[in-house]
Amino acid sequence: MLTKIIKRDGREVEFDRSKIAEAIFKAAQVLGGNNYEMAKDLAEKAEAHVEQAHPGIVPTVEQVQDAVEHTLIEHGHARTAKEYILYRAERTRVREMNTRLMKTLEDLTFKDAVDNDVKRENANIDGDTAMGTMLKYGSESAKQFYEMYVLNPRHSKAHREGDIHIHDLDFLTLTTTCCQIDIVKLFQDGFSTGHGFLREPNDIQSYSALACIAIQSNQNDQHGGQSIPNFDYGMAVGVAKTYARLYTKNLAKAAEILLDKVDMEERFKEIKARIYAETGKKPLLENSGEYCALERPYLAELVGEEAERLQQLAIKYAERETERATYQAMEALVHNLNTMHSRAGAQVPFSSINYGTDTSPEGRMVIKNILLAEDAGLGNGETPIFPIHIFKVKEGLNYKEGEPNYDLFKLACKVSAKRLFPNFSFIDAPFNLPYYKPGDYNTEVAYMGCRTRVMANHYDPSREITCGRGNLSFTSINLPRIAINAHGNVEWFFEDLERKVDLCIEQLTERFKIQAAKKVRNYPFLMGQGVWLDSEALGPDDSVEKVLGHGTLTIGFIGLAECLKALIGKHHGESAEAQNLGLEIVGYIRQRMDEESKKTGLNFSLIATPAEGLSGRFVRMDRKKFGTIPGVTDRDYYTNSFHVPVYHEINAFDKIRLEAPYHALTNGGHITYIEMDGDPLKNLEAFESVIRYMKECGIGYGSINHPVDRDPVCGYTGIIDEVCPRCGRRDGEGVSLERLHKLGLYRNLNADTLGYHGDAAEEADRRPNSL
Amino acid sequence: MSEKEMMIGEGIKFERIRRITGYLVGTLDRFNNGKRAEESDRVKHSVSGSLEHI
Ligand SMILES: [Zn+2]
């Protein structure tokens, strides 16, 4: 008789015979059996079998289960044995999942981010903080729960094994990715954040503050980034209101100073209101002539012949003060977006703002000042991390000398050469231009964060617009793996690619069904406040099914370069043949997306995957599977989407020319980067020529990378090799206070980090760097 | 020791802002290994003769 048994965790416990009998009984029940006595009898036989097979030792659970299987088969219960084996396998799977989850949670709890790749998966969340860890507990548990109970096992398997990657799996049943927020529409008549109602803002400061709140509120409803597609148009409304207010305020001030007439502001406001009611005219930045003419007779009744002089003074000071207020509002926006938190306080919202095409005086003031605020940096001159700025380039508006916003394009290049932002988007690209209608921001392409793009609309072809839309979910294909498995057989490659695309389409569709079953109240801001296209027509308990179709279901891909290497030995930076094959591969996936869109009326699109969280995962699995293959699995990452590999020597212009045709194919989003050597501020002409070449080649979205270093001690920003060019210290070294004072640098009392600053003009401080 | 001789900044490292998968970061510490490797492999793209291109 057995008395003890060793459990899986190694503990020795009392042997309980009835548990064996119950397991056998349950297996038999599945087949309709109900003879518990027989189960008990078989359990006893199994026990005897264990004692015989392992005499004198305490058996393990596994050994007992083996004996049960053996006994069942020996006594003619083959079908029950089969059920028992299935039951056992299922229990093992559940147990392993539990163990894996517990192990993950243990690592999250006791390992620092430095030692834990999971903690560093999303660089924007600080995995070492309490809230960051709590988010990770939720995220990891959710992923394993979905893998076990929600995902189609075929999709789960393909994801687990690294054939595909289902992005943001932890949000599978919860929400969608991102949205382009139309702030012009949102701010009209005010909005509710879910924690209180905010009135329609009345000056540029409130416009900027509300833009941050809108981004933050929406970030809580979705798992991806948030973008404002019409930042200049939206903020311009606030500038106009500020100017109109400051005009009247300064008119009253001038009356008091020059004519000793006090408390005139209320009277002047009444005049303004009357003129607006009668003619619809208001004081306008750079364009107050018409209004002033209407105002003068009323004014003359109060101040006599000095009316015109007062108006001129009011215009002058209102313009100056509006400019300053706009700068301060833009500065506050940049500061806010770098410090405000969402998602339980652990993550700064991923924010993007698009601007550059509003040619009104107010819009121009916004663009100029957001660029200047970015240029100035944060409190100690640090380079802002958020928002991502995207300058929209458009011929006729800002691309050529003489065009109204040409000066702002030049300024954008200069700021980007210092701060890495703005990036540049190109409305004239052949695939963006067809949607464009002059003066209608809704038809100007806007990009999201690192690259997402929405434009075509198969769900509602009359709404091929930017605002109120975004990506719903995306899933990426591991291209190198298919290529390795193809063993040089291109035909087989395409056959397997077809299977992978089929799988992704099926998975995206199943996820869409889950997303579409949600109700408006599940997205209190995104849907509740009408941010998402057409959602304003829905009630809180309506399902979002009817409006969600405006979003995109997107397939992405990783490692075109490694894929080509594996298939034909060269990547697209190395041979024209590889480039042609690359275009054929990406073109094939795009064609499938178009066909699927036509078939379903949903927006299937193709994205050049940004590889967040994914760059290392695929290659790690493939190296384990296939070993180290030169040019394919021999680095710690697969190359981002269609990019020419970062390690490949290539001239900037060739790189742009090679990558441009992929922009036309990847309608769900794309970006091309150029790495520029040295300090581009010293070579602005070259910087601009790279941007211009992108436009000429039909790139949709691009940016230039260059080193941006900063010494937190003296505040120098630029390139620092070994020694700081301003204060002369080396990394980690001290510098004497005397030297800092000699350089005109004094402690910045407002600084929350160590920082000595003066008015030392940074530009003057820059030295030509050795090339 | 007079205030003037005081040394400032010992142990403080230079910040090096880089762009990783579209986002700017001040340090690579919070990045996983693949992304760090990608960043360190990057080579510069020559822009010489740039004016002939436009
Ligand atoms: Zn320094």
Tab-separated table of N, CA, C and O in Angstrom, chain A residues 44 79-80 96 101 110 118 239 305 366 421 459 496 501 527 558 576 592 620 703:
chain	number	residue	atom	x	y	z
A	44	GLU	N	-6.925	0.917	-7.577
A	44	GLU	CA	-6.156	-0.015	-6.733
A	44	GLU	C	-5.168	-0.825	-7.554
A	44	GLU	O	-4.030	-1.043	-7.154
A	79	ARG	N	-10.231	3.467	-24.684
A	79	ARG	CA	-10.817	4.789	-24.937
A	79	ARG	C	-10.766	5.661	-23.685
A	79	ARG	O	-10.501	6.855	-23.746
A	80	THR	N	-11.020	5.034	-22.536
A	80	THR	CA	-10.907	5.783	-21.283
A	80	THR	C	-9.465	6.243	-21.080
A	80	THR	O	-9.204	7.371	-20.646
A	96	GLU	N	1.658	24.418	-16.630
A	96	GLU	CA	2.818	25.102	-17.187
A	96	GLU	C	2.546	26.586	-17.390
A	96	GLU	O	3.406	27.420	-17.147
A	101	LEU	N	3.535	31.971	-15.867
A	101	LEU	CA	3.042	33.277	-15.423
A	101	LEU	C	3.672	33.663	-14.087
A	101	LEU	O	4.140	34.775	-13.907
A	110	PHE	N	11.252	40.882	-8.685
A	110	PHE	CA	12.548	40.854	-8.019
A	110	PHE	C	13.752	41.217	-8.884
A	110	PHE	O	14.849	41.340	-8.384
A	118	VAL	N	11.808	41.920	-20.431
A	118	VAL	CA	10.366	42.181	-20.420
A	118	VAL	C	10.085	43.571	-19.870
A	118	VAL	O	9.270	44.322	-20.376
A	239	VAL	N	-5.426	81.583	-30.885
A	239	VAL	CA	-4.634	82.796	-31.112
A	239	VAL	C	-5.568	83.940	-31.505
A	239	VAL	O	-5.448	85.062	-30.991
A	305	GLU	N	-11.315	112.617	-31.348
A	305	GLU	CA	-10.480	112.424	-32.529
A	305	GLU	C	-9.245	111.549	-32.287
A	305	GLU	O	-8.513	111.248	-33.203
A	366	VAL	N	1.361	80.186	-34.646
A	366	VAL	CA	1.414	78.920	-33.914
A	366	VAL	C	2.618	78.098	-34.371
A	366	VAL	O	3.412	77.608	-33.562
A	421	PHE	N	13.468	66.624	-33.985
A	421	PHE	CA	12.114	66.924	-34.427
A	421	PHE	C	12.099	68.356	-34.920
A	421	PHE	O	12.838	69.174	-34.386
A	459	TYR	N	-14.497	51.393	-46.131
A	459	TYR	CA	-15.704	51.245	-45.317
A	459	TYR	C	-16.718	52.319	-45.702
A	459	TYR	O	-17.919	52.085	-45.694
A	496	ASP	N	4.336	30.148	-49.061
A	496	ASP	CA	4.249	30.202	-47.606
A	496	ASP	C	3.844	31.596	-47.137
A	496	ASP	O	3.106	31.740	-46.162
A	501	VAL	N	-0.073	35.377	-44.744
A	501	VAL	CA	-0.992	36.506	-44.928
A	501	VAL	C	-2.426	36.060	-44.620
A	501	VAL	O	-3.171	36.759	-43.928
A	527	MET	N	-15.089	57.564	-27.942
A	527	MET	CA	-16.421	57.432	-28.549
A	527	MET	C	-17.427	58.344	-27.848
A	527	MET	O	-18.270	58.953	-28.487
A	558	ILE	N	8.684	42.459	-40.781
A	558	ILE	CA	9.997	42.719	-40.190
A	558	ILE	C	11.057	42.081	-41.082
A	558	ILE	O	10.843	41.008	-41.633
A	576	ALA	N	20.370	45.175	-57.490
A	576	ALA	CA	19.114	45.587	-58.114
A	576	ALA	C	18.135	44.415	-58.148
A	576	ALA	O	16.921	44.595	-58.013
A	592	ARG	N	-2.695	41.799	-51.589
A	592	ARG	CA	-3.625	40.997	-50.791
A	592	ARG	C	-4.505	41.875	-49.892
A	592	ARG	O	-5.681	41.610	-49.683
A	620	ARG	N	15.997	36.056	-32.147
A	620	ARG	CA	16.418	35.167	-31.054
A	620	ARG	C	15.850	33.769	-31.287
A	620	ARG	O	16.539	32.757	-31.175
A	703	SER	N	12.823	61.382	-41.713
A	703	SER	CA	13.515	62.213	-40.736
A	703	SER	C	15.011	61.925	-40.766
A	703	SER	O	15.440	60.912	-41.319
